[in-house]
């Protein structure tokens, strides 16, 4: 892959046309999310986000685990003051600032921090044997990287209360029923499905895709009135793009548009 990524130890990166493929690679620890892995992941995602030839990303793990959680060994003996001063979770929050869509391809365990990272992505494709959960209560803490907030927004208060307060893991079929994920497929088809979705998105006009993502995420952060105003302004902003002119002209001429992604 391009030299701009350096030589990350815990993250693998590839390019497939307009899709960036990012894989968590710490298999000996089931991709437990330590500080080094997360810093590498953020750096790679931000570099892909800044690359105009990339339109969408796929984030995957391994066959046994997408990510089995945060690295407990790294924090087990820390004090509250140490956790606050280090604030390692602030780095995680930069994932939500990525402008381009991210498709999570989940096989195996997506527990604790792994579930939280998957929920930071914009779409989730899961293998039929994937297992999600926020089991932090079982080790005396609560989710700390957005689990209480994103899971509640995805599945509602009652179900989030049950899953977080009991720490019960749940399979992909239940995650689909709850509206947490987009699709369940055979385990060996997860990357195929995730890449297909990412390629479909990546071939759409890039600015419109990014504005649509911003508008959808805004719906979780504001009132309906403010959200509608925000959406309208982003809609008008589309008219500054070459792709808006091309898209509407192609529609009138009854031909496929040729996107410039500008």
Tab-separated table of C-alpha atoms in Angstrom:
chain	number	residue	atom	x	y	z
A	1	UNK	CA	0.000	0.000	0.000
A	2	UNK	CA	1.030	3.660	-0.310
A	3	UNK	CA	4.015	4.842	1.717
A	4	UNK	CA	1.869	7.513	3.346
A	5	UNK	CA	0.583	4.861	5.755
A	6	UNK	CA	4.073	3.969	6.964
A	7	UNK	CA	4.286	0.493	8.425
A	8	UNK	CA	1.448	0.098	10.930
A	9	UNK	CA	1.880	-2.915	13.199
A	10	UNK	CA	-1.737	-3.583	14.102
A	11	UNK	CA	-3.638	-2.365	11.035
A	12	UNK	CA	-3.516	-3.591	7.448
A	13	UNK	CA	-4.532	-1.348	4.567
A	14	UNK	CA	-5.367	-2.026	0.932
A	15	UNK	CA	-7.025	-0.177	-1.910
A	16	UNK	CA	-9.663	-1.635	-4.224
A	17	UNK	CA	-10.660	0.972	-6.809
A	18	UNK	CA	-12.385	3.739	-4.804
A	19	UNK	CA	-12.692	1.658	-1.625
A	20	UNK	CA	-10.166	1.623	1.208
A	21	UNK	CA	-9.911	-1.732	2.994
A	22	UNK	CA	-8.778	-1.507	6.612
A	23	UNK	CA	-8.259	-4.587	8.777
A	24	UNK	CA	-7.591	-4.719	12.508
A	25	UNK	CA	-4.658	-7.093	12.885
A	26	UNK	CA	-3.813	-8.149	16.407
A	27	UNK	CA	-4.926	-11.786	16.136
A	28	UNK	CA	-3.035	-13.091	19.162
A	29	UNK	CA	-5.241	-10.870	21.350
A	30	UNK	CA	-8.464	-11.232	19.302
A	31	UNK	CA	-7.888	-7.644	18.134
A	32	UNK	CA	-8.156	-6.217	21.648
A	33	UNK	CA	-8.102	-2.467	21.167
A	34	UNK	CA	-4.989	-1.159	22.895
A	35	UNK	CA	-3.721	2.387	22.533
A	36	UNK	CA	-1.258	1.623	19.737
A	37	UNK	CA	-3.857	-0.158	17.611
A	38	UNK	CA	-6.362	2.668	17.995
A	39	UNK	CA	-3.803	5.337	17.139
A	40	UNK	CA	-2.826	3.419	14.010
A	41	UNK	CA	-6.469	2.904	13.065
A	42	UNK	CA	-7.311	6.588	13.418
A	43	UNK	CA	-4.258	7.619	11.394
A	44	UNK	CA	-5.157	5.223	8.562
A	45	UNK	CA	-8.833	6.255	8.494
A	46	UNK	CA	-7.949	9.949	8.460
A	47	UNK	CA	-5.472	9.470	5.615
A	48	UNK	CA	-8.080	7.599	3.575
A	49	UNK	CA	-10.621	10.287	4.414
A	50	UNK	CA	-8.282	12.923	2.984
A	51	UNK	CA	-7.642	10.912	-0.207
A	52	UNK	CA	-9.916	12.196	-3.027
A	53	UNK	CA	-9.609	8.873	-4.884
A	54	UNK	CA	-11.292	7.008	-2.012
A	55	UNK	CA	-15.069	7.203	-1.667
A	56	UNK	CA	-15.850	4.674	1.054
A	57	UNK	CA	-14.068	2.383	3.516
A	58	UNK	CA	-14.524	-1.134	4.872
A	59	UNK	CA	-13.324	-1.881	8.406
A	60	UNK	CA	-12.876	-5.562	9.262
A	61	UNK	CA	-11.217	-7.774	11.849
A	62	UNK	CA	-10.453	-11.480	11.704
A	63	UNK	CA	-12.445	-14.688	11.436
A	64	UNK	CA	-12.602	-15.173	15.207
A	65	UNK	CA	-13.052	-11.571	16.228
A	66	UNK	CA	-13.810	-8.186	14.763
A	67	UNK	CA	-12.517	-6.906	18.094
A	68	UNK	CA	-13.027	-8.644	21.425
A	69	UNK	CA	-13.003	-5.378	23.364
A	70	UNK	CA	-10.632	-2.843	24.851
A	71	UNK	CA	-7.310	-4.092	26.226
A	72	UNK	CA	-8.162	-4.744	29.885
A	73	UNK	CA	-4.531	-5.403	30.823
A	74	UNK	CA	-3.704	-1.849	29.810
A	75	UNK	CA	-6.163	-0.305	32.256
A	76	UNK	CA	-6.789	-2.837	35.049
A	77	UNK	CA	-4.587	-1.139	37.660
A	78	UNK	CA	-5.122	2.464	36.566
A	79	UNK	CA	-6.558	5.057	38.926
A	80	UNK	CA	-9.412	7.384	38.050
A	81	UNK	CA	-6.969	10.295	37.826
A	82	UNK	CA	-4.702	8.334	35.470
A	83	UNK	CA	-7.634	7.400	33.238
A	84	UNK	CA	-8.825	11.012	33.172
A	85	UNK	CA	-5.396	12.492	32.483
A	86	UNK	CA	-4.498	9.947	29.783
A	87	UNK	CA	-7.975	10.177	28.215
A	88	UNK	CA	-7.190	7.428	25.708
A	89	UNK	CA	-10.829	7.225	24.655
A	90	UNK	CA	-10.667	10.748	23.192
A	91	UNK	CA	-8.735	9.252	20.282
A	92	UNK	CA	-11.586	6.824	19.605
A	93	UNK	CA	-14.018	9.707	19.179
A	94	UNK	CA	-12.150	10.863	16.072
A	95	UNK	CA	-13.743	7.972	14.149
A	96	UNK	CA	-17.076	9.802	14.188
A	97	UNK	CA	-15.409	12.807	12.525
A	98	UNK	CA	-14.514	10.784	9.418
A	99	UNK	CA	-16.461	12.358	6.540
A	100	UNK	CA	-16.669	9.346	4.237
A	101	UNK	CA	-18.894	6.353	5.020
A	102	UNK	CA	-17.376	3.340	6.774
A	103	UNK	CA	-18.847	-0.146	6.408
A	104	UNK	CA	-18.033	-2.502	9.287
A	105	UNK	CA	-17.517	-6.130	8.245
A	106	UNK	CA	-18.021	-8.144	11.440
A	107	UNK	CA	-17.101	-11.767	12.000
A	108	UNK	CA	-16.760	-13.394	15.411
A	109	UNK	CA	-16.724	-11.278	18.543
A	110	UNK	CA	-17.619	-7.578	18.562
A	111	UNK	CA	-17.749	-7.067	22.311
A	112	UNK	CA	-17.249	-4.018	24.518
A	113	UNK	CA	-14.984	-1.640	22.667
A	114	UNK	CA	-15.305	-3.822	19.576
A	115	UNK	CA	-19.063	-3.307	19.553
A	116	UNK	CA	-18.537	0.408	20.138
A	117	UNK	CA	-16.148	0.714	17.179
A	118	UNK	CA	-18.604	-1.172	14.959
A	119	UNK	CA	-21.355	1.246	16.032
A	120	UNK	CA	-19.088	4.198	15.157
A	121	UNK	CA	-19.178	2.937	11.573
A	122	UNK	CA	-22.056	3.920	9.311
A	123	UNK	CA	-23.231	0.491	8.184
A	124	UNK	CA	-22.645	-2.999	9.592
A	125	UNK	CA	-22.565	-6.299	7.692
A	126	UNK	CA	-22.267	-9.289	10.035
A	127	UNK	CA	-21.611	-12.978	9.682
A	128	UNK	CA	-24.297	-15.303	11.002
A	129	UNK	CA	-22.024	-16.375	13.864
A	130	UNK	CA	-20.980	-12.855	14.834
A	131	UNK	CA	-21.621	-11.966	18.460
A	132	UNK	CA	-22.207	-8.432	19.746
A	133	UNK	CA	-22.422	-7.098	23.275
A	134	UNK	CA	-21.489	-4.542	25.930
A	135	UNK	CA	-20.279	-6.816	28.765
A	136	UNK	CA	-18.421	-4.130	30.727
A	137	UNK	CA	-20.766	-4.516	33.704
A	138	UNK	CA	-19.235	-7.967	34.251
A	139	UNK	CA	-15.836	-6.429	35.048
A	140	UNK	CA	-17.169	-3.641	37.234
A	141	UNK	CA	-17.402	-0.752	34.782
A	142	UNK	CA	-19.722	0.658	32.119
A	143	UNK	CA	-19.171	1.262	28.399
A	144	UNK	CA	-16.891	4.249	27.944
A	145	UNK	CA	-16.546	4.771	24.178
A	146	UNK	CA	-20.157	5.520	23.338
A	147	UNK	CA	-21.858	2.222	24.117
A	148	UNK	CA	-24.557	3.653	26.362
A	149	UNK	CA	-25.325	6.376	23.819
A	150	UNK	CA	-25.089	4.683	20.412
A	151	UNK	CA	-26.699	1.396	21.472
A	152	UNK	CA	-29.633	3.284	23.016
A	153	UNK	CA	-30.117	5.329	19.866
A	154	UNK	CA	-29.989	2.182	17.743
A	155	UNK	CA	-32.208	-0.199	19.723
A	156	UNK	CA	-34.150	1.997	22.164
A	157	UNK	CA	-34.019	2.531	25.924
A	158	UNK	CA	-35.605	-0.718	27.096
A	159	UNK	CA	-33.397	-3.050	25.076
A	160	UNK	CA	-30.261	-1.014	25.754
A	161	UNK	CA	-30.960	-1.196	29.473
A	162	UNK	CA	-31.302	-4.967	29.268
A	163	UNK	CA	-28.179	-5.540	27.182
A	164	UNK	CA	-25.907	-3.157	29.097
A	165	UNK	CA	-27.116	-3.921	32.644
A	166	UNK	CA	-26.960	-7.692	32.146
A	167	UNK	CA	-23.902	-7.684	29.902
A	168	UNK	CA	-25.602	-10.340	27.783
A	169	UNK	CA	-23.989	-11.000	24.387
A	170	UNK	CA	-26.345	-11.300	21.413
A	171	UNK	CA	-26.004	-12.879	18.002
A	172	UNK	CA	-26.184	-11.257	14.598
A	173	UNK	CA	-29.779	-12.336	13.987
A	174	UNK	CA	-30.925	-10.476	17.112
A	175	UNK	CA	-28.779	-7.464	16.207
A	176	UNK	CA	-30.536	-7.353	12.827
A	177	UNK	CA	-33.967	-7.660	14.436
A	178	UNK	CA	-33.113	-4.809	16.804
A	179	UNK	CA	-32.000	-2.562	13.954
A	180	UNK	CA	-28.372	-2.402	15.045
A	181	UNK	CA	-26.947	-3.847	11.824
A	182	UNK	CA	-27.828	-3.804	8.123
A	183	UNK	CA	-27.472	-7.401	6.976
A	184	UNK	CA	-26.570	-10.919	8.144
A	185	UNK	CA	-24.788	-13.209	5.693
A	186	UNK	CA	-22.806	-16.437	5.820
A	187	UNK	CA	-19.521	-15.933	7.635
A	188	UNK	CA	-17.452	-16.449	4.489
A	189	UNK	CA	-19.517	-13.848	2.609
A	190	UNK	CA	-19.093	-10.932	5.015
A	191	UNK	CA	-16.237	-9.210	3.186
A	192	UNK	CA	-17.854	-9.845	-0.197
A	193	UNK	CA	-21.085	-8.178	0.935
A	194	UNK	CA	-19.324	-5.341	2.747
A	195	UNK	CA	-17.128	-4.571	-0.248
A	196	UNK	CA	-20.091	-4.700	-2.610
A	197	UNK	CA	-21.943	-2.135	-0.494
A	198	UNK	CA	-18.825	0.022	-0.181
A	199	UNK	CA	-18.219	-0.042	-3.950
A	200	UNK	CA	-21.828	0.955	-4.588
A	201	UNK	CA	-21.474	3.923	-2.239
A	202	UNK	CA	-18.005	4.860	-3.499
A	203	UNK	CA	-19.289	5.199	-7.071
A	204	UNK	CA	-21.942	7.721	-6.059
A	205	UNK	CA	-21.103	11.448	-6.221
A	206	UNK	CA	-18.609	11.941	-3.387
A	207	UNK	CA	-19.724	15.336	-2.087
A	208	UNK	CA	-23.397	14.331	-1.992
A	209	UNK	CA	-22.497	11.116	-0.131
A	210	UNK	CA	-20.560	13.029	2.508
A	211	UNK	CA	-23.289	15.646	2.907
A	212	UNK	CA	-25.930	12.914	3.238
A	213	UNK	CA	-23.873	11.231	5.976
A	214	UNK	CA	-23.559	14.553	7.833
A	215	UNK	CA	-27.302	15.168	7.608
A	216	UNK	CA	-28.230	11.680	8.848
A	217	UNK	CA	-25.854	11.890	11.814
A	218	UNK	CA	-27.225	15.330	12.671
A	219	UNK	CA	-30.630	13.742	13.233
A	220	UNK	CA	-29.253	12.118	16.398
A	221	UNK	CA	-27.864	15.362	17.770
A	222	UNK	CA	-30.601	17.949	17.394
A	223	UNK	CA	-34.320	18.710	17.219
A	224	UNK	CA	-36.399	17.944	14.129
A	225	UNK	CA	-36.709	21.649	13.303
A	226	UNK	CA	-32.963	22.249	13.538
A	227	UNK	CA	-32.269	19.047	11.624
A	228	UNK	CA	-34.573	20.056	8.786
A	229	UNK	CA	-32.866	23.455	8.580
A	230	UNK	CA	-29.438	21.769	8.523
A	231	UNK	CA	-30.556	19.326	5.823
A	232	UNK	CA	-31.929	22.153	3.672
A	233	UNK	CA	-28.667	24.087	3.817
A	234	UNK	CA	-26.681	20.987	2.849
A	235	UNK	CA	-29.139	20.353	0.016
A	236	UNK	CA	-28.519	23.855	-1.344
A	237	UNK	CA	-24.763	23.352	-0.938
A	238	UNK	CA	-24.986	20.450	-3.414
A	239	UNK	CA	-25.662	23.020	-6.115
A	240	UNK	CA	-22.054	24.213	-5.871
A	241	UNK	CA	-20.837	20.841	-7.185
A	242	UNK	CA	-20.100	19.696	-10.721
A	243	UNK	CA	-21.846	16.407	-9.968
A	244	UNK	CA	-25.154	18.137	-9.252
A	245	UNK	CA	-25.051	19.724	-12.707
A	246	UNK	CA	-24.038	16.426	-14.318
A	247	UNK	CA	-26.613	14.380	-12.403
A	248	UNK	CA	-29.563	16.583	-13.303
A	249	UNK	CA	-28.402	17.025	-16.896
A	250	UNK	CA	-28.009	13.265	-17.297
A	251	UNK	CA	-31.492	12.749	-15.865
A	252	UNK	CA	-32.982	15.113	-18.424
A	253	UNK	CA	-31.026	13.489	-21.251
A	254	UNK	CA	-32.021	10.000	-20.066
A	255	UNK	CA	-28.434	8.746	-19.813
A	256	UNK	CA	-26.215	7.446	-16.973
A	257	UNK	CA	-24.332	10.243	-15.182
A	258	UNK	CA	-20.553	10.409	-15.333
A	259	UNK	CA	-19.471	11.520	-11.871
A	260	UNK	CA	-16.390	13.691	-11.322
A	261	UNK	CA	-16.684	13.462	-7.507
A	262	UNK	CA	-16.389	17.246	-7.311
